[in-house]
Amino acid sequence: MTDIDYKLEAVPATRIAADDIDKTFRSSTIDLISGALGGKVLGFSDEWFAEAANLLTPTAPIRQPGKMVYTGAWYDGWETRRHNPAEFDWVVIRLGVASGTIEGVEIDTAFFNGNHAPAISVEGCFSQNDDEVLSWKGERGGWETILGVQECGPSQRFGWKLESPTEKQYTHVRLNMYPDGGIARFRLFGHAVPVFPDDTDAIFDLAAAQNGGVAISCSDQHFGTKDNLILPGRGKDMGDGWETARSRTKGHVDWTIIRLGAPGYIQNFIVDTAHFRGNYPQQVKLQAIEWKSEGEPGADAEGWTEVVEPIKCGPDQEHPVESLVKDKPFTHVKLIIVPDGGVKRLRVFAKRAV
């Protein structure tokens, strides 16, 4: 791809093997453009064969061999017409958070073989004006390079970790596909830069992904990822919560740890088992810690404090509970489910420890 006239900055980035993408990014960042988080496609050059909005679907791509629609074979992704007269097709996406800094990119061409995107690049901007951003279409406009042109191949995951995370915050990104073809999923890994209330006594959800919360680790996520716990809303079905495998050992518990968007004085929690009707936990416990050491706290780290009485869970409902420790700042919360099961959302309402 050396004959491209639309020149981009050569941003240093390391290619991440497909099997290493999740462990590289999922414990320290969030997908800033996930449709579940509120990421939204604002515009595109073309989506003749498959809709650009599919790029932001949080679940893995699927295949339905033999399924045909008006435009041709059905694909779970974004696919444009052949013979693009421009250098690239493009799609403009507004992040699902107020703004964010970027650490890495994933492009998944699953099931696109012979019609996959040969190469991509990613650009970003900071703007409060969606219409202005869209007016740039496939031109230079106010776009800045996040990831320069990278080659792709058929039906596989491609990941790139930026050598230096962006210092600048972005509100929008443009994915460029050279010259046309199909991409199943687009992930933009980074950190939300929240807009906190000016009132330091304001109480709000410090675990929420939009407010900088990150689910950093868990014991198990066999049926549903820990990252779902901090998404907005109550979801649409059992598939967008955190759910573990059935345990067969006496005394078993599962857990997940969430780093709050800022240190805070926790006032109350909501544990939501929405849509989990026959597989909710018997009981939930909550612990918190003020972590000042390097890295992140493990489940067995010294200093975890019980912050609520054990909660007896019921199906498909919110379980509100007051914090027992409201005058001590915490940085992380550990959700423990007994013995296993599914939880849709965890809300941690707190005042920032300013």
XYZ file of C-alpha atoms in Angstrom:
354
model
C 0.000 0.000 0.000
C 2.801 2.417 -0.906
C 0.945 4.201 -3.711
C -1.655 5.948 -1.519
C -1.891 9.678 -2.160
C -3.721 10.449 1.094
C -0.687 10.606 3.376
C -0.875 9.833 7.086
C 1.575 10.219 9.939
C 3.661 7.122 10.647
C 2.478 6.433 14.212
C 4.641 3.753 15.898
C 2.531 0.693 16.742
C 3.157 -2.969 17.512
C 1.174 -5.741 15.878
C -0.604 -7.925 18.459
C -1.272 -11.583 17.694
C -4.958 -12.512 17.473
C -4.784 -14.746 20.564
C -3.203 -11.934 22.589
C -5.610 -9.100 21.766
C -8.026 -9.653 24.649
C -5.379 -10.120 27.322
C -3.456 -7.093 26.017
C -6.396 -4.690 26.202
C -9.381 -6.102 28.090
C -7.907 -5.882 31.609
C -6.830 -2.243 31.438
C -8.941 -0.458 28.803
C -12.462 -0.362 27.395
C -13.794 -0.415 23.848
C -14.579 3.276 23.462
C -16.820 2.823 20.408
C -18.829 -0.228 21.474
C -22.472 0.028 20.538
C -23.332 -1.176 24.049
C -21.488 1.831 25.472
C -23.245 4.259 23.150
C -20.810 4.400 20.246
C -22.642 5.513 17.105
C -22.021 5.506 13.359
C -22.688 9.031 12.105
C -21.939 8.544 8.423
C -20.151 6.470 5.794
C -19.124 6.469 2.171
C -21.062 3.292 1.356
C -22.695 0.257 2.996
C -24.247 -1.481 0.012
C -23.739 -5.085 1.122
C -23.709 -4.805 4.935
C -24.389 -2.009 7.412
C -21.576 -0.020 8.999
C -23.369 -0.153 12.381
C -22.440 -3.844 12.606
C -18.830 -2.777 13.227
C -19.776 -1.689 16.747
C -21.649 -4.846 17.808
C -20.056 -5.951 21.093
C -20.429 -9.683 20.454
C -18.272 -11.734 18.086
C -19.295 -11.937 14.405
C -21.466 -14.833 13.265
C -21.923 -16.615 9.939
C -25.071 -17.814 8.209
C -23.937 -19.737 5.112
C -26.391 -19.615 2.252
C -28.425 -16.715 3.615
C -29.107 -14.237 0.807
C -30.647 -10.771 0.934
C -31.534 -8.253 -1.788
C -27.928 -7.077 -2.170
C -26.339 -10.541 -2.094
C -24.860 -12.818 0.569
C -25.584 -11.777 4.161
C -22.569 -10.733 6.257
C -22.287 -9.721 9.898
C -20.140 -6.650 9.357
C -19.627 -3.618 7.107
C -19.228 -4.278 3.392
C -19.063 -1.787 0.533
C -19.421 -2.038 -3.231
C -16.627 -3.176 -5.534
C -14.523 -0.852 -7.691
C -14.386 2.157 -5.360
C -13.211 5.150 -7.471
C -11.856 6.857 -4.331
C -8.731 5.699 -2.478
C -10.730 4.402 0.444
C -14.185 3.866 1.889
C -14.775 5.444 5.280
C -17.065 5.402 8.294
C -17.288 8.145 10.954
C -18.040 7.066 14.527
C -18.766 9.104 17.636
C -17.325 7.565 20.796
C -19.679 6.209 23.442
C -17.997 8.390 26.084
C -17.550 12.168 26.348
C -14.005 11.743 25.038
C -11.182 9.243 25.307
C -7.492 8.544 24.882
C -6.432 5.657 22.651
C -4.108 2.708 23.341
C -4.927 0.237 20.598
C -7.046 -0.869 17.657
C -8.616 -4.161 16.608
C -9.937 -4.989 13.147
C -11.749 -8.306 12.718
C -12.391 -9.548 9.168
C -14.170 -12.717 10.335
C -15.871 -14.585 7.460
C -14.806 -11.983 4.888
C -12.634 -14.011 2.512
C -12.151 -12.715 -1.006
C -14.092 -9.601 -0.080
C -12.081 -8.534 2.975
C -10.448 -5.139 3.464
C -6.828 -5.257 2.202
C -5.777 -2.387 4.491
C -7.102 0.149 6.990
C -6.145 3.317 8.839
C -7.751 5.173 11.753
C -8.001 8.923 12.299
C -9.480 10.958 15.139
C -10.626 14.437 16.098
C -12.013 16.352 19.063
C -15.219 18.189 18.219
C -18.588 19.037 19.718
C -20.108 19.455 16.255
C -21.185 16.198 14.579
C -22.323 18.012 11.439
C -18.941 19.644 10.921
C -17.145 16.318 11.367
C -19.444 14.644 8.837
C -18.922 17.477 6.351
C -15.279 16.397 5.951
C -16.462 13.084 4.454
C -13.383 11.407 2.955
C -11.294 14.580 2.927
C -8.566 15.747 5.312
C -10.718 18.112 7.349
C -9.626 18.183 10.971
C -8.614 14.532 11.162
C -5.378 13.473 12.855
C -3.679 10.087 12.496
C -4.277 7.556 15.277
C -3.041 4.519 13.325
C -1.375 4.738 9.918
C -2.112 2.395 7.021
C -1.953 -1.254 8.125
C -2.438 -4.323 5.954
C -5.211 -6.813 6.742
C -6.065 -10.292 5.517
C -9.062 -12.594 5.213
C -11.168 -13.820 8.113
C -9.022 -13.070 11.154
C -8.459 -10.636 14.015
C -5.784 -7.964 13.706
C -4.581 -5.898 16.650
C -2.166 -2.985 17.041
C -0.940 -1.429 20.267
C 0.254 2.163 20.002
C 3.818 2.601 21.193
C 2.627 5.628 23.162
C -1.043 6.037 24.137
C -2.476 9.235 22.732
C -2.137 12.225 25.031
C -4.862 14.019 23.115
C -8.513 13.225 23.747
C -10.813 12.267 20.877
C -14.580 12.411 20.455
C -14.829 10.958 16.928
C -12.866 8.506 14.806
C -12.854 7.690 11.106
C -12.045 4.172 9.960
C -10.629 4.168 6.425
C -10.782 0.945 4.372
C -8.474 0.680 1.311
C -9.946 0.611 -1.270
C -13.209 -1.206 -0.409
C -14.439 -4.559 0.910
C -15.605 -5.903 4.236
C -14.766 -5.678 7.940
C -16.738 -7.511 10.624
C -15.779 -5.603 13.792
C -13.852 -2.486 14.809
C -12.641 -2.020 18.403
C -10.965 1.101 19.744
C -9.275 0.390 23.063
C -8.517 3.226 25.434
C -9.611 5.194 28.471
C -12.691 7.336 28.968
C -11.970 10.928 29.978
C -15.104 11.686 31.984
C -16.651 15.060 32.681
C -17.148 15.005 36.442
C -19.680 17.260 38.221
C -18.271 20.536 39.552
C -20.035 19.870 42.847
C -17.633 17.725 44.885
C -20.577 16.470 46.986
C -22.365 15.114 43.920
C -23.093 11.381 44.100
C -22.801 9.426 40.837
C -21.763 6.034 39.492
C -17.959 5.880 39.673
C -17.894 2.329 38.317
C -19.612 3.299 35.043
C -17.461 2.945 31.947
C -18.436 6.471 30.853
C -17.024 7.764 34.133
C -13.709 5.960 33.718
C -14.491 2.655 35.404
C -12.689 -0.450 34.114
C -13.351 -4.114 34.959
C -9.743 -5.245 35.392
C -9.971 -8.936 36.332
C -12.288 -11.782 37.234
C -12.284 -15.434 38.268
C -14.384 -16.591 35.312
C -16.482 -15.179 32.465
C -17.575 -18.312 30.670
C -20.953 -17.071 29.417
C -20.695 -13.271 29.682
C -17.796 -10.847 30.044
C -17.040 -8.834 33.173
C -16.906 -5.672 31.006
C -20.698 -5.753 30.702
C -21.119 -4.968 34.407
C -20.244 -1.291 33.930
C -22.209 -0.557 30.745
C -25.123 1.910 30.694
C -28.731 0.801 30.957
C -30.059 -2.621 31.975
C -29.272 -4.395 28.721
C -31.555 -6.389 26.449
C -31.096 -10.037 27.457
C -28.936 -12.460 29.448
C -26.142 -12.169 26.900
C -25.004 -8.693 27.917
C -24.244 -9.345 31.567
C -21.454 -11.110 33.476
C -22.099 -14.833 33.843
C -19.799 -17.580 35.094
C -19.754 -21.349 34.570
C -21.625 -23.640 36.949
C -19.423 -24.558 39.891
C -19.158 -28.102 41.194
C -16.996 -27.464 44.251
C -18.242 -26.858 47.781
C -17.449 -23.344 49.012
C -16.880 -21.987 45.506
C -17.253 -18.256 44.774
C -16.643 -16.141 41.679
C -15.445 -12.551 41.671
C -14.632 -9.568 39.518
C -12.657 -6.421 40.342
C -13.550 -2.955 39.045
C -11.252 0.037 39.143
C -13.320 3.145 39.810
C -13.025 6.148 37.517
C -11.649 8.143 40.454
C -11.109 7.505 44.169
C -14.401 7.979 45.967
C -16.417 7.813 49.161
C -18.923 5.061 48.365
C -22.487 5.796 49.518
C -24.504 2.947 48.052
C -24.602 0.173 45.457
C -27.050 -1.442 43.074
C -26.536 -5.081 42.080
C -28.809 -5.801 39.121
C -29.760 -9.348 38.044
C -31.893 -8.182 35.097
C -32.813 -11.088 32.758
C -31.089 -13.640 35.014
C -34.101 -15.627 36.164
C -32.858 -19.161 36.764
C -29.137 -18.502 36.999
C -28.742 -15.555 39.375
C -26.319 -15.933 42.341
C -27.622 -17.150 45.675
C -25.756 -14.345 47.392
C -23.567 -11.333 46.601
C -20.821 -9.760 48.694
C -19.035 -6.469 48.055
C -15.580 -5.428 49.161
C -13.526 -2.292 48.465
C -9.911 -1.231 48.741
C -7.823 1.936 48.528
C -4.963 0.738 46.361
C -1.762 2.794 46.460
C 0.753 0.225 45.245
C 1.885 -0.365 41.667
C -0.278 -2.274 39.226
C -3.719 -3.462 40.236
C -4.910 -5.300 43.359
C -5.465 -9.037 43.141
C -8.431 -10.814 44.648
C -6.269 -11.862 47.605
C -4.533 -8.517 48.125
C -4.242 -7.264 51.682
C -6.644 -4.461 52.509
C -9.989 -5.524 51.052
C -12.807 -4.253 53.302
C -16.368 -5.586 53.564
C -18.594 -2.643 52.642
C -22.053 -4.259 52.741
C -23.805 -7.083 54.531
C -24.169 -10.157 52.278
C -27.060 -9.646 49.843
C -29.564 -12.444 49.222
C -30.273 -12.277 45.485
C -33.477 -12.715 43.556
C -34.215 -13.081 39.858
C -34.416 -10.245 37.340
C -34.306 -7.318 39.765
C -32.217 -4.503 41.192
C -30.804 -4.992 44.692
C -30.035 -1.577 46.252
C -27.862 -1.500 49.374
C -26.199 1.179 51.505
C -22.445 1.204 52.031
C -21.290 0.445 55.568
C -18.142 2.560 55.069
C -18.937 6.025 53.741
C -16.054 8.038 55.209
C -13.081 6.174 53.717
C -11.896 6.623 50.125
C -11.698 3.571 47.869
C -10.189 3.022 44.409
C -11.448 -0.495 43.561
C -14.515 -2.626 44.261
C -14.694 -6.425 44.271
C -18.013 -8.075 43.456
C -18.227 -11.626 44.859
C -21.012 -13.968 43.783
C -21.877 -17.088 45.779
C -21.446 -19.645 44.398
C -21.716 -18.620 40.714
C -24.234 -17.265 38.209
C -25.035 -14.062 36.404
C -25.195 -10.351 37.261
C -26.221 -7.745 34.713
C -24.878 -4.480 36.173
C -23.053 -3.131 39.215
C -23.536 0.513 40.173
C -21.204 2.144 42.692
C -22.615 5.513 43.730
C -20.000 7.682 45.394
C -18.646 11.146 46.021
C -15.255 11.830 44.486
C -12.430 11.944 47.024
C -11.047 15.335 45.965
